[in-house]
Amino acid sequence: MESVANNEGMYIPVCDDALKPMIDGKSRGYEVYQFVEYHNHLMVADEHRHFMMANRNLDPIHRRFMEDCGRCNIGPTLTFKLLKEIMGGPENVGCDIIDIRNGYRDIMSNIDGSDAQMIFDYMRSQKKSSDAFYYEIEIGSHGKYCMIFAPFTGKDNHSRPVTFGAGLLSSEGRESYSWLFGCFVRCMGVAPKLIITDQDWGIKLAVQQVLLQTRHRWCMWHIMVKVSDKLPKSLLGNEDFKKELNACVWSDLLEPNEFDIIWNDIMERYGLEDVHWFGSMFEDREFWVPAYFRDFPMGSLLRTTSMSESENSFFKNYTKPRANLVQFINFFNYVVGDQRNANSRLNYLDYSTIPDLSTQLPIEKHASTIYTDSIFKHVQQEISTVCEIVSITVEDNIKMHQVKDQYGRTWDVKYDCKQDTFDCSCKKFSRIGG
């Protein structure tokens, strides 16, 4: 379109008739235009241009950043704040908080209804890329799912929680747990020697059905925390009772018959023989009392599900109660990655630092070279314990030492000269020859 100016500052446009506005088939466009200079300005100021719809869009970089933030359990608001910092201000982001929220909504909309299939595809691809990856899926007849997260948690070589695997269950019944335990054994190739759980009846039945050679232990903390609720009001403030019960229950130095005698004495003296809860806990004592795990190697190290509780709390920092399966897998992988990185860091510190020794004993120096720092500190306390030899007797190839510890308790240390082995009646110390 062109225009021609006349001497009066008027502009007459030169325009094709087809482009002129028509009313009732006749041209009704302006034939003459007058140019007013102060009317000639930008429609939007430069500092406002990033608010215009035409200048706002989510490109692939935005979407990838949103997905990465989602794996870290970072929501839209914090995602936009991070983008502002990275890009040097909101005007350089290329979108606003509303666009980010809509982007998250679209991502969730694409996943909704197909997250289960996406997980199947993910599992298959992981299995193809690594023979060490293991999974099993059993599809039930349920409609909408509300899955129960069931991780298998243990201790690593730094006495920190480590996730061996995890399952998602549709219910907490015996059948679900039996299937889960079966999957775990098939994955690991061997059943665990010890498993610690709460007093869930479904888990107990599943352990008895599937983990036939596994020692099942109940969490002591979950049991002892109920004591105050089961006591008569007259004993609630009795500190002597609490001290005696704790000394009896938590001790790993008592033999089973000694525990039975002390427990029954406490029940009788404090009038608790007819309290059903204490009676039922005594009947099930082989599931939770340390005295009944003295024969289990390192049995005193694991008494509660505190490692599992700590792990669950750790997972909660990354997960959402209403997360779909895709979000859950992303969260789970992120947490496991953090665990591996923490373990690697502690391994590095062990390799690059030398622990302080508290004695001149060769056994302590040797222990400092074979244990990680966190484990060595526990061993160091045992080595530093002062014991006095009370008597020594010799019969055939057996040398028996009776020793007294710093608390006045006596123990028998048996040395087999022929086999070159040591064994202490406290069950905390033994050495295999060779």
Coordinates of C-alpha atoms in Angstrom, one line a residue:
M1 CA 0.0 0.0 0.0
E2 CA 1.4 3.4 -1.0
S3 CA 0.4 7.0 -0.1
V4 CA 0.9 10.3 -1.7
A5 CA 1.3 13.6 0.3
N6 CA -0.2 16.8 -0.8
N7 CA 0.9 20.3 0.1
E8 CA -1.4 20.4 3.2
G9 CA 0.2 17.4 4.9
M10 CA -2.6 15.2 3.9
Y11 CA -1.9 11.6 2.7
I12 CA -4.0 10.0 0.0
P13 CA -3.5 6.2 0.0
V14 CA -3.0 4.4 -3.2
C15 CA -4.8 1.1 -2.6
D16 CA -6.4 -1.6 -4.6
D17 CA -10.2 -1.5 -4.5
A18 CA -10.3 -5.1 -3.4
L19 CA -8.5 -4.1 -0.2
K20 CA -10.8 -1.2 0.7
P21 CA -13.6 -1.8 3.3
M22 CA -17.0 -2.2 1.7
I23 CA -20.4 -1.5 3.1
D24 CA -23.5 -2.5 1.0
G25 CA -21.2 -3.3 -1.8
K26 CA -19.8 0.3 -1.9
S27 CA -16.4 1.5 -0.7
R28 CA -16.6 3.4 2.5
G29 CA -12.9 3.7 3.3
Y30 CA -11.2 6.9 4.1
E31 CA -9.9 8.5 1.0
V32 CA -7.6 10.9 2.8
Y33 CA -5.4 10.4 5.8
Q34 CA -3.6 13.0 8.0
F35 CA -0.3 12.1 9.6
V36 CA 0.0 13.1 13.3
E37 CA 3.6 12.5 14.4
Y38 CA 2.9 12.1 18.2
H39 CA 0.5 9.3 17.4
N40 CA 3.3 7.3 15.9
H41 CA 4.7 5.1 18.9
L42 CA 5.3 1.5 19.9
M43 CA 2.2 -0.5 20.9
V44 CA 4.1 -2.0 24.0
A45 CA 7.0 -0.7 25.9
D46 CA 10.3 -2.7 25.7
E47 CA 10.1 -3.5 29.5
H48 CA 6.7 -5.0 28.9
R49 CA 7.3 -7.1 25.8
H50 CA 8.0 -10.4 27.7
F51 CA 4.4 -10.3 29.0
M52 CA 2.9 -10.5 25.5
M53 CA 1.4 -13.8 24.4
A54 CA 3.4 -13.7 21.2
N55 CA 6.7 -13.6 23.2
R56 CA 5.7 -16.4 25.6
N57 CA 6.1 -20.0 24.8
L58 CA 7.5 -23.2 26.3
D59 CA 10.3 -24.6 24.0
P60 CA 11.9 -28.0 24.4
I61 CA 14.5 -26.6 26.8
H62 CA 11.8 -25.3 29.1
R63 CA 10.1 -28.7 29.0
R64 CA 13.3 -30.7 29.7
F65 CA 14.1 -28.4 32.6
M66 CA 10.6 -28.9 34.0
E67 CA 10.9 -32.7 33.7
D68 CA 14.3 -32.6 35.5
C69 CA 12.8 -30.4 38.3
G70 CA 9.9 -32.8 38.5
R71 CA 12.2 -35.7 39.2
C72 CA 13.6 -33.7 42.1
N73 CA 10.1 -33.1 43.5
I74 CA 10.3 -29.4 42.6
G75 CA 6.9 -27.8 41.7
P76 CA 6.0 -25.1 39.2
T77 CA 6.6 -22.1 41.5
L78 CA 10.2 -23.1 42.5
T79 CA 10.9 -24.2 38.9
F80 CA 10.1 -20.7 37.7
K81 CA 12.2 -19.1 40.4
L82 CA 15.1 -21.3 39.3
L83 CA 14.6 -20.3 35.7
K84 CA 14.7 -16.6 36.6
E85 CA 18.0 -17.0 38.4
I86 CA 19.5 -19.1 35.6
M87 CA 18.4 -16.7 32.8
G88 CA 19.2 -13.5 34.7
G89 CA 15.7 -12.2 35.3
P90 CA 12.0 -12.9 34.4
E91 CA 12.3 -10.9 31.2
N92 CA 14.8 -13.4 29.8
V93 CA 12.9 -16.6 30.7
G94 CA 10.6 -16.6 27.7
C95 CA 7.5 -17.6 29.7
D96 CA 5.8 -16.8 33.0
I97 CA 4.6 -18.8 36.0
I98 CA 1.2 -19.4 34.4
D99 CA 2.9 -21.1 31.4
I100 CA 5.0 -23.3 33.7
R101 CA 1.9 -24.4 35.6
N102 CA 0.1 -25.1 32.4
G103 CA 3.1 -27.0 31.2
Y104 CA 3.1 -29.2 34.3
R105 CA -0.6 -29.7 33.8
D106 CA -0.1 -30.9 30.2
I107 CA 2.7 -33.2 31.2
M108 CA 0.5 -34.8 33.9
S109 CA -2.4 -35.0 31.4
N110 CA -0.3 -36.9 28.9
I111 CA 0.7 -39.4 31.6
D112 CA -2.7 -39.8 33.1
G113 CA -4.2 -43.2 32.1
S114 CA -1.0 -44.4 30.5
D115 CA 1.5 -44.4 33.3
A116 CA 1.2 -48.1 33.9
Q117 CA 2.1 -48.9 30.3
M118 CA 4.9 -46.4 30.5
I119 CA 6.3 -48.2 33.5
F120 CA 6.1 -51.6 31.7
D121 CA 8.0 -50.1 28.8
Y122 CA 10.6 -48.6 31.2
M123 CA 11.1 -51.9 33.0
R124 CA 11.6 -53.8 29.7
S125 CA 14.1 -51.2 28.4
Q126 CA 16.1 -51.3 31.7
K127 CA 16.2 -55.1 31.6
K128 CA 17.6 -55.0 28.0
S129 CA 20.3 -52.5 28.9
S130 CA 21.4 -54.4 32.1
D131 CA 21.2 -58.1 33.1
A132 CA 21.5 -57.0 36.7
F133 CA 18.1 -55.2 36.5
Y134 CA 15.3 -57.3 37.9
Y135 CA 11.5 -56.8 38.0
E136 CA 8.3 -58.7 38.2
I137 CA 4.8 -57.5 37.6
E138 CA 1.5 -59.1 38.5
I139 CA -1.5 -57.4 37.1
G140 CA -4.6 -57.6 39.4
S141 CA -8.2 -56.9 38.7
H142 CA -8.3 -53.5 40.4
G143 CA -9.4 -50.4 38.7
K144 CA -7.8 -47.2 40.1
Y145 CA -4.8 -48.1 42.1
C146 CA -3.7 -46.9 45.5
M147 CA -0.3 -48.6 45.9
I148 CA 1.6 -49.4 49.1
F149 CA 5.3 -48.7 49.0
A150 CA 7.3 -51.7 50.5
P151 CA 11.1 -51.2 50.4
F152 CA 13.7 -53.7 51.5
T153 CA 16.2 -51.8 53.6
G154 CA 19.5 -52.9 55.2
K155 CA 22.8 -51.5 56.4
D156 CA 25.7 -50.8 54.1
N157 CA 29.4 -51.0 55.1
H158 CA 29.1 -47.6 56.8
S159 CA 26.1 -48.6 58.9
R160 CA 23.9 -46.4 56.8
P161 CA 20.5 -47.3 55.2
V162 CA 20.7 -48.9 51.8
T163 CA 17.8 -50.0 49.6
F164 CA 18.0 -53.5 48.2
G165 CA 14.8 -53.2 46.3
A166 CA 11.2 -52.2 46.6
G167 CA 7.7 -53.3 45.7
L168 CA 4.4 -51.7 45.1
L169 CA 1.5 -53.6 46.6
S170 CA -2.2 -53.3 46.1
S171 CA -2.9 -54.6 49.6
E172 CA -1.2 -55.5 52.9
G173 CA -2.5 -59.0 53.1
R174 CA -0.6 -62.3 53.3
E175 CA -0.9 -63.1 49.6
S176 CA 0.6 -59.7 48.6
Y177 CA 3.5 -60.1 51.0
S178 CA 4.1 -63.7 50.0
W179 CA 4.4 -62.6 46.3
L180 CA 6.7 -59.8 47.2
F181 CA 9.0 -62.0 49.3
G182 CA 9.1 -64.6 46.5
C183 CA 10.1 -61.9 44.1
F184 CA 12.9 -60.7 46.4
V185 CA 14.3 -64.3 46.8
R186 CA 14.2 -64.9 43.0
C187 CA 16.0 -61.5 42.5
M188 CA 18.7 -62.0 45.1
G189 CA 19.1 -65.8 44.6
V190 CA 18.9 -66.4 48.3
A191 CA 16.6 -65.6 51.2
P192 CA 17.8 -63.1 53.9
K193 CA 19.1 -64.6 57.1
L194 CA 17.2 -62.0 59.2
I195 CA 14.2 -59.8 58.6
I196 CA 12.9 -57.1 61.0
T197 CA 9.3 -55.9 60.6
D198 CA 6.6 -54.5 62.8
Q199 CA 3.9 -56.8 64.2
D200 CA 1.9 -56.9 61.0
W201 CA 0.0 -60.2 60.9
G202 CA 0.1 -60.5 57.1
I203 CA 3.8 -60.2 57.1
K204 CA 4.2 -62.8 59.8
L205 CA 2.2 -65.3 57.8
A206 CA 4.0 -64.5 54.6
V207 CA 7.4 -65.0 56.2
Q208 CA 6.4 -68.4 57.6
Q209 CA 5.1 -69.4 54.1
V210 CA 8.0 -68.1 51.9
L211 CA 11.1 -67.3 54.0
L212 CA 11.4 -70.7 55.7
Q213 CA 15.0 -70.3 56.7
T214 CA 14.8 -66.6 57.7
R215 CA 14.8 -65.5 61.3
H216 CA 11.9 -63.1 61.8
R217 CA 12.3 -60.4 64.3
W218 CA 9.9 -57.7 65.5
C219 CA 10.9 -54.1 66.0
M220 CA 11.5 -53.6 69.7
W221 CA 10.8 -49.9 69.6
H222 CA 7.3 -50.5 68.2
I223 CA 6.6 -52.9 71.1
M224 CA 8.2 -50.9 74.0
V225 CA 6.5 -47.7 73.0
K226 CA 3.2 -49.4 73.8
V227 CA 4.1 -50.2 77.3
S228 CA 2.8 -47.0 78.8
D229 CA -0.6 -47.5 77.1
K230 CA -0.9 -51.0 78.6
L231 CA 0.2 -50.2 82.2
P232 CA -2.3 -49.6 85.1
K233 CA -2.4 -46.0 86.0
S234 CA -0.7 -46.8 89.3
L235 CA 2.6 -47.7 87.5
L236 CA 2.7 -44.9 84.9
G237 CA 5.1 -42.8 87.0
N238 CA 7.1 -45.6 88.5
E239 CA 10.7 -45.1 87.4
D240 CA 11.9 -48.2 89.2
F241 CA 9.6 -50.4 87.1
K242 CA 10.7 -48.7 83.8
K243 CA 14.4 -49.2 84.7
E244 CA 13.9 -52.9 85.6
L245 CA 11.8 -53.7 82.5
N246 CA 14.2 -51.9 80.2
A247 CA 17.3 -53.6 81.7
C248 CA 15.6 -57.0 81.3
V249 CA 14.2 -56.5 77.8
W250 CA 17.0 -54.6 76.0
S251 CA 19.9 -56.6 77.4
D252 CA 21.8 -58.8 74.9
L253 CA 23.8 -60.4 77.7
L254 CA 21.0 -62.5 79.2
E255 CA 20.5 -66.1 78.2
P256 CA 16.8 -67.0 77.4
N257 CA 16.3 -68.8 80.7
E258 CA 17.7 -65.8 82.6
F259 CA 15.3 -63.5 80.7
D260 CA 12.3 -65.7 81.5
I261 CA 13.1 -65.7 85.3
I262 CA 13.7 -61.9 85.5
W263 CA 10.6 -61.1 83.3
N264 CA 8.3 -63.3 85.5
D265 CA 9.7 -61.8 88.6
I266 CA 9.0 -58.3 87.4
M267 CA 5.5 -59.2 86.4
E268 CA 4.8 -60.8 89.8
R269 CA 6.3 -58.0 91.9
Y270 CA 4.4 -55.3 90.0
G271 CA 1.1 -57.2 89.7
L272 CA 1.1 -57.5 85.9
E273 CA 0.5 -61.3 85.6
D274 CA -3.1 -60.9 84.5
V275 CA -2.5 -58.0 82.0
H276 CA -3.2 -59.7 78.6
W277 CA -0.7 -57.6 76.6
F278 CA 2.3 -58.4 78.7
G279 CA 1.3 -62.1 78.6
S280 CA 1.0 -62.1 74.8
M281 CA 4.3 -60.4 74.5
F282 CA 6.0 -63.0 76.7
E283 CA 4.5 -65.8 74.6
D284 CA 5.9 -64.2 71.4
R285 CA 9.3 -63.3 73.1
E286 CA 11.3 -65.3 70.6
F287 CA 10.3 -62.7 67.9
W288 CA 11.6 -59.6 69.7
V289 CA 13.7 -60.1 72.9
P290 CA 17.5 -59.9 72.3
A291 CA 18.1 -62.8 74.6
Y292 CA 16.5 -65.1 72.0
F293 CA 18.8 -63.8 69.3
R294 CA 22.1 -64.3 71.1
D295 CA 22.9 -67.2 68.8
F296 CA 22.5 -65.1 65.7
P297 CA 25.8 -63.4 64.5
M298 CA 25.7 -59.7 65.0
G299 CA 22.2 -60.0 66.3
S300 CA 22.6 -57.2 68.7
L301 CA 23.2 -54.7 65.9
L302 CA 19.7 -54.9 64.4
R303 CA 16.8 -54.8 66.9
T304 CA 14.5 -52.2 65.5
T305 CA 13.2 -51.0 62.1
S306 CA 14.9 -47.6 62.7
M307 CA 16.8 -48.0 59.5
S308 CA 13.6 -48.6 57.6
E309 CA 11.9 -45.7 59.3
S310 CA 14.8 -43.5 58.4
E311 CA 14.7 -44.7 54.9
N312 CA 10.9 -44.1 54.6
S313 CA 11.4 -40.5 56.0
F314 CA 14.2 -40.0 53.4
F315 CA 11.8 -41.2 50.6
K316 CA 9.1 -38.8 51.8
N317 CA 11.4 -35.9 51.1
Y318 CA 11.2 -36.7 47.4
T319 CA 7.8 -38.3 46.9
K320 CA 4.2 -37.1 46.9
P321 CA 1.2 -38.9 48.4
R322 CA -0.7 -38.7 45.1
A323 CA 2.1 -39.3 42.7
N324 CA 1.5 -41.5 39.7
L325 CA 3.7 -44.4 38.8
V326 CA 5.9 -42.5 36.4
Q327 CA 6.6 -39.8 39.1
F328 CA 7.2 -42.5 41.7
I329 CA 9.8 -44.3 39.5
N330 CA 11.6 -40.9 38.9
F331 CA 11.6 -40.2 42.7
F332 CA 12.8 -43.7 43.5
N333 CA 15.7 -43.6 41.0
Y334 CA 16.7 -40.1 42.3
V335 CA 16.8 -41.4 45.9
V336 CA 18.8 -44.5 45.0
G337 CA 21.2 -42.3 43.1
D338 CA 21.7 -40.1 46.2
Q339 CA 22.3 -43.2 48.3
R340 CA 25.0 -44.5 45.9
N341 CA 26.7 -41.1 45.9
A342 CA 26.7 -40.9 49.7
N343 CA 28.2 -44.4 49.9
S344 CA 30.9 -43.4 47.4
R345 CA 31.8 -40.3 49.3
L346 CA 32.2 -42.2 52.6
N347 CA 34.4 -44.8 50.7
Y348 CA 36.5 -41.9 49.5
L349 CA 36.9 -40.5 53.1
D350 CA 37.8 -43.9 54.4
Y351 CA 40.6 -44.3 51.7
S352 CA 41.9 -40.8 52.3
T353 CA 41.9 -40.5 56.1
I354 CA 43.5 -42.4 59.0
P355 CA 41.5 -43.0 62.2
D356 CA 42.9 -42.1 65.6
L357 CA 43.8 -45.1 67.8
S358 CA 43.0 -45.1 71.5
T359 CA 45.4 -48.0 72.5
Q360 CA 48.7 -49.5 71.5
L361 CA 47.1 -52.9 70.8
P362 CA 48.0 -54.5 67.5
I363 CA 44.4 -55.7 67.1
E364 CA 43.1 -52.1 67.2
K365 CA 45.6 -51.1 64.5
H366 CA 44.6 -54.1 62.4
A367 CA 40.9 -53.3 62.9
S368 CA 41.4 -49.7 61.7
T369 CA 42.7 -51.1 58.3
I370 CA 39.8 -53.5 57.6
Y371 CA 36.7 -51.6 58.9
T372 CA 35.1 -48.5 57.6
D373 CA 35.4 -45.5 59.9
S374 CA 31.8 -45.7 61.3
I375 CA 32.1 -49.5 62.0
F376 CA 35.6 -49.1 63.4
K377 CA 34.4 -46.6 66.1
H378 CA 32.0 -49.4 67.4
V379 CA 34.8 -52.0 67.3
Q380 CA 37.2 -49.5 69.0
Q381 CA 34.8 -49.2 72.0
E382 CA 34.8 -52.9 72.4
I383 CA 38.6 -53.1 72.2
S384 CA 39.0 -50.3 74.7
T385 CA 36.8 -52.1 77.3
V386 CA 39.0 -53.0 80.2
C387 CA 38.7 -56.7 81.4
E388 CA 40.6 -58.3 84.2
I389 CA 41.6 -62.0 84.2
V390 CA 40.3 -63.6 87.3
S391 CA 41.4 -67.2 86.7
I392 CA 42.8 -69.6 84.1
T393 CA 42.1 -73.3 83.8
V394 CA 43.5 -75.8 81.2
E395 CA 41.9 -79.0 80.2
D396 CA 43.3 -81.0 77.2
N397 CA 43.6 -78.4 74.4
I398 CA 41.1 -76.0 76.0
K399 CA 42.3 -73.0 78.0
M400 CA 39.5 -71.3 79.9
H401 CA 39.9 -67.7 81.1
Q402 CA 37.5 -66.2 83.5
V403 CA 37.5 -62.4 83.1
K404 CA 35.7 -59.5 84.9
D405 CA 34.7 -56.4 82.9
Q406 CA 34.6 -52.8 84.1
Y407 CA 31.1 -53.3 85.4
G408 CA 32.0 -56.2 87.6
R409 CA 30.4 -58.8 85.4
T410 CA 32.3 -62.1 84.8
W411 CA 32.6 -63.9 81.5
D412 CA 34.3 -67.1 80.2
V413 CA 36.7 -66.8 77.3
K414 CA 37.5 -70.2 75.8
Y415 CA 40.7 -70.7 73.8
D416 CA 41.0 -73.8 71.7
C417 CA 44.8 -74.2 71.4
K418 CA 44.5 -76.9 68.7
Q419 CA 42.1 -75.0 66.4
D420 CA 43.5 -71.6 67.5
T421 CA 40.0 -70.1 68.1
F422 CA 38.6 -67.8 70.8
D423 CA 35.0 -67.6 72.0
C424 CA 33.5 -65.4 74.8
S425 CA 30.4 -66.2 76.7
C426 CA 29.2 -62.6 76.2
K427 CA 28.7 -63.5 72.5
K428 CA 30.3 -60.3 71.5
F429 CA 33.8 -61.6 70.8
S430 CA 35.1 -64.6 68.8
R431 CA 38.0 -65.4 66.5
I432 CA 38.4 -68.1 64.0
G433 CA 41.8 -69.6 63.6
G434 CA 44.0 -69.3 60.5

